[in-house]
Amino acid sequence: MGQIVAQYSSKMGRLPIMTQNPTNAIIATGHSKGTVAMWTPNVKQEPVLKILAHRQPLTSIAFERSGTYMATACMDRSLRIWDVRNSHKCLKEFRLQSGAASN
């Protein structure tokens, strides 16, 4: 316990957001350029997946309990729901009254 398993340099700009998928332990990072990158210790040097989720900086990323869906929010108050199983497609987009943030 407490040992570093893997360490990466994302090379994608400022990294304000990081969360973990509860079912497969993949780490998702949200970047200032609107990109979500997914990382696993099994794959070195590069993320296993990159998604251009928004055109503005991300403010929040969250996975639902089963790990099937991911929600991303951005500075322009948009919220998108993604299928992260195989298609990695945006399923739905919402416009929020105020911005969303990670807690």
Coordinates of C-alpha atoms in Angstrom, one line a residue:
M1 CA 0.0 0.0 0.0
G2 CA 1.2 3.5 -0.8
Q3 CA 3.5 2.5 -3.7
I4 CA 3.5 4.2 -7.0
V5 CA 2.2 1.9 -9.6
A6 CA 2.6 4.1 -12.7
Q7 CA 3.5 7.7 -13.4
Y8 CA 2.8 9.6 -16.6
S9 CA 3.3 12.9 -18.3
S10 CA 0.0 13.8 -20.1
K11 CA 1.5 16.5 -22.4
M12 CA -2.0 17.8 -22.9
G13 CA -2.0 21.1 -20.9
R14 CA -3.2 21.9 -17.4
L15 CA -4.7 18.9 -15.5
P16 CA -7.4 20.2 -13.2
I17 CA -9.6 17.1 -13.0
M18 CA -9.0 13.4 -12.2
T19 CA -11.5 10.6 -11.4
Q20 CA -11.7 6.8 -11.4
N21 CA -14.1 4.5 -13.2
P22 CA -15.5 2.4 -10.3
T23 CA -15.8 -0.8 -12.3
N24 CA -12.5 -1.1 -14.1
A25 CA -10.3 1.3 -12.1
I26 CA -9.3 3.3 -15.2
I27 CA -8.3 6.9 -14.4
A28 CA -9.9 9.6 -16.4
T29 CA -8.2 13.0 -16.5
G30 CA -9.9 16.2 -17.8
H31 CA -7.7 18.9 -19.5
S32 CA -7.9 22.6 -20.1
K33 CA -8.3 21.9 -23.9
G34 CA -11.5 20.0 -23.5
T35 CA -9.9 16.5 -23.7
V36 CA -10.6 13.5 -21.6
A37 CA -7.8 11.0 -21.4
M38 CA -8.1 7.5 -19.9
W39 CA -5.1 5.8 -18.3
T40 CA -4.3 2.4 -17.0
P41 CA -1.1 1.0 -15.4
N42 CA -1.1 -1.8 -18.0
V43 CA -0.4 0.6 -20.9
K44 CA 2.7 2.8 -20.5
Q45 CA 3.4 6.2 -21.9
E46 CA 0.1 6.9 -23.7
P47 CA -3.6 7.0 -22.6
V48 CA -5.7 4.1 -23.7
L49 CA -8.3 6.5 -25.0
K50 CA -8.6 10.2 -25.7
I51 CA -11.9 12.0 -26.3
L52 CA -12.3 15.6 -27.4
A53 CA -15.3 16.0 -25.1
H54 CA -15.7 19.8 -25.4
R55 CA -14.1 22.8 -27.1
Q56 CA -13.6 24.6 -23.9
P57 CA -11.9 23.7 -20.6
L58 CA -13.5 20.9 -18.6
T59 CA -14.9 21.6 -15.2
S60 CA -16.0 18.1 -14.1
I61 CA -16.0 14.4 -15.0
A62 CA -18.0 11.7 -13.3
F63 CA -18.8 8.0 -13.9
E64 CA -22.1 6.4 -12.9
R65 CA -21.9 3.3 -10.7
S66 CA -21.8 0.6 -13.3
G67 CA -19.0 2.4 -15.2
T68 CA -21.0 2.4 -18.4
Y69 CA -21.6 6.1 -18.7
M70 CA -19.5 9.1 -18.1
A71 CA -20.6 12.7 -17.7
T72 CA -18.5 15.7 -18.7
A73 CA -19.1 19.4 -18.0
C74 CA -17.4 22.4 -19.5
M75 CA -16.9 26.1 -19.0
D76 CA -19.7 26.9 -21.5
R77 CA -22.2 25.2 -19.1
S78 CA -22.7 22.2 -21.4
L79 CA -23.1 18.7 -19.9
R80 CA -22.5 15.7 -22.1
I81 CA -23.3 12.0 -21.4
W82 CA -20.9 9.5 -23.0
D83 CA -21.1 5.7 -23.5
V84 CA -17.6 4.5 -22.5
R85 CA -18.1 0.8 -23.2
N86 CA -17.2 0.5 -26.9
S87 CA -18.6 3.4 -28.9
H88 CA -17.3 6.3 -26.9
K89 CA -20.0 8.4 -28.4
C90 CA -21.8 11.4 -26.9
L91 CA -25.3 10.1 -26.2
K92 CA -26.9 13.3 -25.0
E93 CA -26.0 17.0 -24.4
F94 CA -27.6 19.4 -21.9
R95 CA -27.3 23.1 -21.3
L96 CA -27.0 23.9 -17.6
Q97 CA -28.4 27.1 -15.8
S98 CA -25.0 27.4 -14.1
G99 CA -21.7 25.7 -14.4
A100 CA -21.0 22.3 -13.0
A101 CA -17.9 21.6 -10.8
S102 CA -16.3 18.5 -9.2
N103 CA -16.6 18.1 -5.5

